[in-house]
Amino acid sequence: ILNVEQSPQSLHVQEGDSTNFTCSFPSSNFYALHWYRWETAKSPEALFVMTLNGDEKKKGRISATLNTKEGYSYLYIKGSQPEDSATYLCAFRGGGTSYGKLTFGQGTILTVHP
Amino acid sequence: ETGVTQTPRHLVMGMTNKKSLKCEQHLGHNAMYWYKQSAKKPLELMFVYSLEERVENNSVPSRFSPECPNSSHLFLHLHTLQPEDSALYLCASSSPWMGTRTSGSYNEQFFGPGTRLTVL
C-alpha cells in the first residue's frame, strides 16, 4: 500500500500571511506528483504536475517544489487571500501504467481569515 | 468548469434501492475513473476504465457495478448498499501520457463535482 502523507491536516492563517504545506510520498518508482486545489462543493482543480527532481512550478502566488530523492513536495502560498481557502491535495503517480493511477494524500485544509 | 459533469449531485437511497450515478466528459479523454471520499479519508480509487476497458478494480464490493459504454460516459450502478457506503463519489477523466516527462501532457485528471450519496 502506497503511503502519501500531507501535513498539516489543517491550517488557519490571516489574510496577507504566507504559508506552506508538505506532501511526502514514496521515493521509489516515482513518475509524477500532482497538486490539486479543492473548494467546497466544487471540482478539484489541477494546480501542478511535477515530474523531475528539483522541479519548481509557479502559478500566480502559488508555487511548488519537488524532491524525489527524499520523497517530498512543498506547496507555498505567498500573501494568502480569503479566496485561497480550500483543501489542497497532493497525489503520487508511480510508473507502470499508461493511464494515471493516482494515490492521494488526505489533504491540507487551508482557511484564510480576512 | 472542468468539462466533467456528474448527475445527480445529491442522492438519498434506501438499502434495498437500485440507483445509478452518471459521469460525462467533453474533453476527448479516453480514461475515466471513479473515486470515493469518505469522511476524514483520502480519495480512494475505485475503478479505472482505459479505452472503455476496465483496467483497475480496487477490491470494490460487487454492490458497486461500473459501466463505460463509450469514452465519454461512465456509470456507477448501485444496489443493496450499506449505510457505510455513504460518501462523496467523484468521477475523473484523463488523456494518455504523451511526450516525455519534461514536456507533454501528464495524465492530468479532470474531476467532476461529485455526487453526495446518503444510504439510509
mmCIF file of C-alpha atoms in Angstrom:
data_model
loop_
_atom_site.group_PDB
_atom_site.id
_atom_site.type_symbol
_atom_site.label_atom_id
_atom_site.label_comp_id
_atom_site.label_asym_id
_atom_site.label_seq_id
_atom_site.Cartn_x
_atom_site.Cartn_y
_atom_site.Cartn_z
ATOM 1 C CA ILE A 1 0.000 0.000 0.000
ATOM 2 C CA LEU A 2 1.424 3.365 -1.023
ATOM 3 C CA ASN A 3 1.665 5.980 1.696
ATOM 4 C CA VAL A 4 1.083 9.619 0.761
ATOM 5 C CA GLU A 5 1.028 11.936 3.763
ATOM 6 C CA GLN A 6 0.178 15.607 3.948
ATOM 7 C CA SER A 7 0.844 17.969 6.787
ATOM 8 C CA PRO A 8 -0.552 19.839 8.496
ATOM 9 C CA GLN A 9 -4.100 18.482 8.275
ATOM 10 C CA SER A 10 -5.492 21.983 8.659
ATOM 11 C CA LEU A 11 -4.176 25.495 8.833
ATOM 12 C CA HIS A 12 -5.694 28.844 9.758
ATOM 13 C CA VAL A 13 -3.877 31.977 8.635
ATOM 14 C CA GLN A 14 -4.619 35.675 8.390
ATOM 15 C CA GLU A 15 -5.017 37.457 5.085
ATOM 16 C CA GLY A 16 -1.598 38.504 3.835
ATOM 17 C CA ASP A 17 0.300 35.715 5.601
ATOM 18 C CA SER A 18 2.465 33.394 3.564
ATOM 19 C CA THR A 19 2.114 29.705 4.233
ATOM 20 C CA ASN A 20 3.395 26.335 3.129
ATOM 21 C CA PHE A 21 2.477 22.690 3.470
ATOM 22 C CA THR A 22 4.123 19.374 2.825
ATOM 23 C CA CYS A 23 3.395 16.231 0.877
ATOM 24 C CA SER A 24 5.536 13.137 1.448
ATOM 25 C CA PHE A 25 5.428 10.154 -0.885
ATOM 26 C CA PRO A 26 7.408 7.011 -1.766
ATOM 27 C CA SER A 27 10.800 7.806 -3.270
ATOM 28 C CA SER A 28 10.840 4.632 -5.385
ATOM 29 C CA ASN A 29 9.068 4.104 -8.719
ATOM 30 C CA PHE A 30 8.287 7.816 -8.894
ATOM 31 C CA TYR A 31 6.666 9.106 -12.051
ATOM 32 C CA ALA A 32 4.804 12.312 -11.152
ATOM 33 C CA LEU A 33 3.407 14.314 -8.268
ATOM 34 C CA HIS A 34 0.146 16.216 -8.737
ATOM 35 C CA TRP A 35 -1.208 19.098 -6.664
ATOM 36 C CA TYR A 36 -4.910 19.907 -6.666
ATOM 37 C CA ARG A 37 -6.947 22.672 -5.103
ATOM 38 C CA TRP A 38 -10.456 21.721 -3.951
ATOM 39 C CA GLU A 39 -13.014 24.280 -2.908
ATOM 40 C CA THR A 40 -16.140 23.136 -1.111
ATOM 41 C CA ALA A 41 -18.939 21.975 -3.440
ATOM 42 C CA LYS A 42 -16.703 22.328 -6.492
ATOM 43 C CA SER A 43 -14.498 20.005 -8.552
ATOM 44 C CA PRO A 44 -10.867 19.505 -7.556
ATOM 45 C CA GLU A 45 -8.805 21.749 -9.807
ATOM 46 C CA ALA A 46 -5.329 20.796 -11.027
ATOM 47 C CA LEU A 47 -2.587 23.188 -9.905
ATOM 48 C CA PHE A 48 0.661 21.496 -10.880
ATOM 49 C CA VAL A 49 2.092 18.284 -12.254
ATOM 50 C CA MET A 50 5.704 17.800 -11.254
ATOM 51 C CA THR A 51 7.894 15.121 -12.751
ATOM 52 C CA LEU A 52 11.595 15.874 -12.291
ATOM 53 C CA ASN A 53 13.659 16.111 -9.134
ATOM 54 C CA GLY A 54 14.288 19.770 -8.357
ATOM 55 C CA ASP A 55 11.216 20.926 -10.324
ATOM 56 C CA GLU A 56 9.797 24.253 -9.245
ATOM 57 C CA LYS A 57 6.455 25.406 -10.595
ATOM 58 C CA LYS A 58 4.627 28.679 -10.094
ATOM 59 C CA LYS A 59 1.094 29.913 -10.751
ATOM 60 C CA GLY A 60 0.464 33.425 -9.520
ATOM 61 C CA ARG A 61 1.052 33.468 -5.754
ATOM 62 C CA ILE A 62 1.233 29.679 -5.508
ATOM 63 C CA SER A 63 4.417 27.727 -6.097
ATOM 64 C CA ALA A 64 5.633 24.188 -5.508
ATOM 65 C CA THR A 65 8.929 22.346 -5.253
ATOM 66 C CA LEU A 66 9.779 18.684 -5.662
ATOM 67 C CA ASN A 67 12.414 16.417 -4.136
ATOM 68 C CA THR A 68 12.027 12.899 -5.498
ATOM 69 C CA LYS A 69 15.157 11.512 -3.835
ATOM 70 C CA GLU A 70 13.789 12.126 -0.357
ATOM 71 C CA GLY A 71 10.126 11.900 -1.342
ATOM 72 C CA TYR A 72 8.592 15.266 -0.546
ATOM 73 C CA SER A 73 7.000 18.277 -2.178
ATOM 74 C CA TYR A 74 6.215 21.684 -0.703
ATOM 75 C CA LEU A 75 3.372 23.970 -1.738
ATOM 76 C CA TYR A 76 3.796 27.663 -0.927
ATOM 77 C CA ILE A 77 1.190 30.408 -0.976
ATOM 78 C CA LYS A 78 2.502 33.949 -0.790
ATOM 79 C CA GLY A 79 0.258 36.656 0.668
ATOM 80 C CA SER A 80 -2.765 34.402 1.308
ATOM 81 C CA GLN A 81 -6.189 35.737 0.381
ATOM 82 C CA PRO A 82 -9.604 34.545 1.622
ATOM 83 C CA GLU A 83 -10.256 33.062 -1.833
ATOM 84 C CA ASP A 84 -7.284 30.727 -1.289
ATOM 85 C CA SER A 85 -9.335 28.925 1.361
ATOM 86 C CA ALA A 86 -9.676 25.348 0.103
ATOM 87 C CA THR A 87 -8.374 21.834 0.598
ATOM 88 C CA TYR A 88 -5.027 21.252 -1.098
ATOM 89 C CA LEU A 89 -4.449 17.694 -2.237
ATOM 90 C CA CYS A 90 -1.321 16.033 -3.457
ATOM 91 C CA ALA A 91 -1.343 12.787 -5.441
ATOM 92 C CA PHE A 92 1.501 10.411 -6.265
ATOM 93 C CA ARG A 93 1.753 8.616 -9.566
ATOM 94 C CA GLY A 94 4.086 5.659 -9.861
ATOM 95 C CA GLY A 95 5.268 4.121 -13.089
ATOM 96 C CA GLY A 96 3.841 1.049 -14.767
ATOM 97 C CA THR A 97 0.556 2.179 -16.308
ATOM 98 C CA SER A 98 -0.265 4.257 -19.354
ATOM 99 C CA TYR A 99 -3.255 5.778 -17.561
ATOM 100 C CA GLY A 100 -2.904 7.904 -14.465
ATOM 101 C CA LYS A 101 -3.286 5.811 -11.341
ATOM 102 C CA LEU A 102 -3.034 8.360 -8.529
ATOM 103 C CA THR A 103 -2.700 7.802 -4.796
ATOM 104 C CA PHE A 104 -3.955 10.816 -2.878
ATOM 105 C CA GLY A 105 -2.959 12.276 0.441
ATOM 106 C CA GLN A 106 -5.595 13.272 2.945
ATOM 107 C CA GLY A 107 -5.281 16.955 2.077
ATOM 108 C CA THR A 108 -4.459 20.146 3.950
ATOM 109 C CA ILE A 109 -7.474 22.324 4.717
ATOM 110 C CA LEU A 110 -6.478 25.966 4.490
ATOM 111 C CA THR A 111 -8.663 28.727 5.947
ATOM 112 C CA VAL A 112 -7.624 32.315 5.318
ATOM 113 C CA HIS A 113 -9.280 34.808 7.646
ATOM 114 C CA PRO A 114 -9.911 38.388 6.438
ATOM 115 C CA GLU B 1 -15.877 24.278 -15.099
ATOM 116 C CA THR B 2 -13.640 21.285 -15.725
ATOM 117 C CA GLY B 3 -15.556 19.702 -18.614
ATOM 118 C CA VAL B 4 -16.618 16.741 -16.454
ATOM 119 C CA THR B 5 -20.224 16.641 -15.251
ATOM 120 C CA GLN B 6 -21.856 14.343 -12.752
ATOM 121 C CA THR B 7 -25.508 13.662 -12.029
ATOM 122 C CA PRO B 8 -27.182 13.651 -9.674
ATOM 123 C CA ARG B 9 -25.294 15.970 -7.324
ATOM 124 C CA HIS B 10 -27.119 14.566 -4.300
ATOM 125 C CA LEU B 11 -28.750 11.176 -3.816
ATOM 126 C CA VAL B 12 -30.517 9.631 -0.862
ATOM 127 C CA MET B 13 -31.387 5.970 -1.148
ATOM 128 C CA GLY B 14 -32.542 3.102 0.976
ATOM 129 C CA MET B 15 -30.556 -0.095 1.327
ATOM 130 C CA THR B 16 -32.879 -2.004 -0.990
ATOM 131 C CA ASN B 17 -32.923 0.583 -3.779
ATOM 132 C CA LYS B 18 -31.108 0.441 -7.083
ATOM 133 C CA LYS B 19 -29.741 3.688 -8.467
ATOM 134 C CA SER B 20 -27.086 4.855 -10.904
ATOM 135 C CA LEU B 21 -24.570 7.675 -10.903
ATOM 136 C CA LYS B 22 -23.665 9.217 -14.221
ATOM 137 C CA CYS B 23 -20.484 10.925 -15.374
ATOM 138 C CA GLU B 24 -19.906 12.627 -18.700
ATOM 139 C CA GLN B 25 -16.748 14.230 -20.066
ATOM 140 C CA HIS B 26 -16.462 16.562 -23.034
ATOM 141 C CA LEU B 27 -12.675 16.665 -23.192
ATOM 142 C CA GLY B 28 -11.921 13.868 -25.651
ATOM 143 C CA HIS B 29 -10.232 11.815 -22.932
ATOM 144 C CA ASN B 30 -10.002 8.049 -23.109
ATOM 145 C CA ALA B 31 -9.543 7.115 -19.462
ATOM 146 C CA MET B 32 -12.214 7.539 -16.790
ATOM 147 C CA TYR B 33 -12.113 6.951 -13.056
ATOM 148 C CA TRP B 34 -14.427 6.528 -10.077
ATOM 149 C CA TYR B 35 -13.209 7.679 -6.673
ATOM 150 C CA LYS B 36 -14.827 7.533 -3.262
ATOM 151 C CA GLN B 37 -14.251 10.018 -0.489
ATOM 152 C CA SER B 38 -15.466 9.087 2.951
ATOM 153 C CA ALA B 39 -15.269 11.486 5.860
ATOM 154 C CA LYS B 40 -11.694 12.161 7.014
ATOM 155 C CA LYS B 41 -10.183 9.739 4.489
ATOM 156 C CA PRO B 42 -8.189 10.401 1.324
ATOM 157 C CA LEU B 43 -9.760 9.991 -2.078
ATOM 158 C CA GLU B 44 -9.831 6.244 -2.787
ATOM 159 C CA LEU B 45 -9.641 4.961 -6.338
ATOM 160 C CA MET B 46 -12.447 2.501 -7.078
ATOM 161 C CA PHE B 47 -12.357 1.770 -10.805
ATOM 162 C CA VAL B 48 -10.430 2.817 -13.905
ATOM 163 C CA TYR B 49 -11.539 2.444 -17.489
ATOM 164 C CA SER B 50 -8.998 2.949 -20.248
ATOM 165 C CA LEU B 51 -10.240 2.835 -23.849
ATOM 166 C CA GLU B 52 -13.593 1.601 -22.483
ATOM 167 C CA GLU B 53 -11.984 -1.423 -20.851
ATOM 168 C CA ARG B 54 -11.918 -1.809 -17.081
ATOM 169 C CA VAL B 55 -8.263 -1.888 -16.082
ATOM 170 C CA GLU B 56 -8.470 -1.371 -12.317
ATOM 171 C CA ASN B 57 -10.882 -2.650 -9.714
ATOM 172 C CA ASN B 58 -9.581 -1.813 -6.277
ATOM 173 C CA SER B 59 -11.286 -4.574 -4.289
ATOM 174 C CA VAL B 60 -14.618 -2.797 -4.537
ATOM 175 C CA PRO B 61 -17.661 -4.774 -3.314
ATOM 176 C CA SER B 62 -19.913 -6.141 -6.036
ATOM 177 C CA ARG B 63 -22.792 -3.922 -4.893
ATOM 178 C CA PHE B 64 -20.952 -1.242 -6.923
ATOM 179 C CA SER B 65 -21.035 -2.032 -10.629
ATOM 180 C CA PRO B 66 -19.346 0.307 -13.134
ATOM 181 C CA GLU B 67 -20.217 0.626 -16.789
ATOM 182 C CA CYS B 68 -18.412 2.525 -19.549
ATOM 183 C CA PRO B 69 -20.485 2.345 -22.756
ATOM 184 C CA ASN B 70 -18.216 4.782 -24.619
ATOM 185 C CA SER B 71 -15.249 7.003 -23.876
ATOM 186 C CA SER B 72 -17.443 9.968 -22.894
ATOM 187 C CA HIS B 73 -19.722 8.279 -20.382
ATOM 188 C CA LEU B 74 -19.203 6.394 -17.166
ATOM 189 C CA PHE B 75 -21.833 4.983 -14.847
ATOM 190 C CA LEU B 76 -21.754 3.554 -11.358
ATOM 191 C CA HIS B 77 -24.704 1.260 -10.683
ATOM 192 C CA LEU B 78 -25.603 0.880 -7.032
ATOM 193 C CA HIS B 79 -27.664 -1.861 -5.414
ATOM 194 C CA THR B 80 -28.230 -3.075 -1.868
ATOM 195 C CA LEU B 81 -25.848 -0.523 -0.446
ATOM 196 C CA GLN B 82 -24.978 -0.197 3.220
ATOM 197 C CA PRO B 83 -25.052 2.963 5.343
ATOM 198 C CA GLU B 84 -21.221 2.912 5.432
ATOM 199 C CA ASP B 85 -21.272 3.444 1.651
ATOM 200 C CA SER B 86 -22.484 6.989 2.266
ATOM 201 C CA ALA B 87 -19.771 9.205 0.824
ATOM 202 C CA LEU B 88 -18.866 11.624 -1.955
ATOM 203 C CA TYR B 89 -18.322 9.818 -5.266
ATOM 204 C CA LEU B 90 -16.113 11.625 -7.747
ATOM 205 C CA CYS B 91 -15.584 10.915 -11.404
ATOM 206 C CA ALA B 92 -12.473 11.968 -13.315
ATOM 207 C CA SER B 93 -11.097 11.646 -16.827
ATOM 208 C CA SER B 94 -7.661 11.926 -18.406
ATOM 209 C CA SER B 95 -5.847 11.621 -21.685
ATOM 210 C CA PRO B 96 -2.954 9.218 -22.253
ATOM 211 C CA TRP B 97 0.516 10.124 -21.016
ATOM 212 C CA MET B 98 2.136 11.787 -24.021
ATOM 213 C CA GLY B 99 5.567 13.147 -24.690
ATOM 214 C CA THR B 100 8.414 12.827 -22.257
ATOM 215 C CA ARG B 101 8.499 13.653 -18.572
ATOM 216 C CA THR B 102 9.878 17.071 -19.446
ATOM 217 C CA SER B 103 7.115 18.044 -21.806
ATOM 218 C CA GLY B 104 3.712 16.989 -22.989
ATOM 219 C CA SER B 105 0.625 16.057 -21.027
ATOM 220 C CA TYR B 106 0.913 14.015 -17.892
ATOM 221 C CA ASN B 107 -2.346 12.154 -17.378
ATOM 222 C CA GLU B 108 -3.653 15.174 -15.555
ATOM 223 C CA GLN B 109 -7.025 14.138 -14.231
ATOM 224 C CA PHE B 110 -10.007 16.424 -14.556
ATOM 225 C CA PHE B 111 -12.655 15.914 -11.920
ATOM 226 C CA GLY B 112 -16.390 16.313 -11.778
ATOM 227 C CA PRO B 113 -18.042 17.969 -8.769
ATOM 228 C CA GLY B 114 -19.121 14.670 -7.247
ATOM 229 C CA THR B 115 -22.335 13.022 -6.103
ATOM 230 C CA ARG B 116 -23.051 13.179 -2.380
ATOM 231 C CA LEU B 117 -24.635 9.796 -1.585
ATOM 232 C CA THR B 118 -26.533 9.052 1.599
ATOM 233 C CA VAL B 119 -27.677 5.492 2.278
ATOM 234 C CA LEU B 120 -30.397 5.183 4.885
#
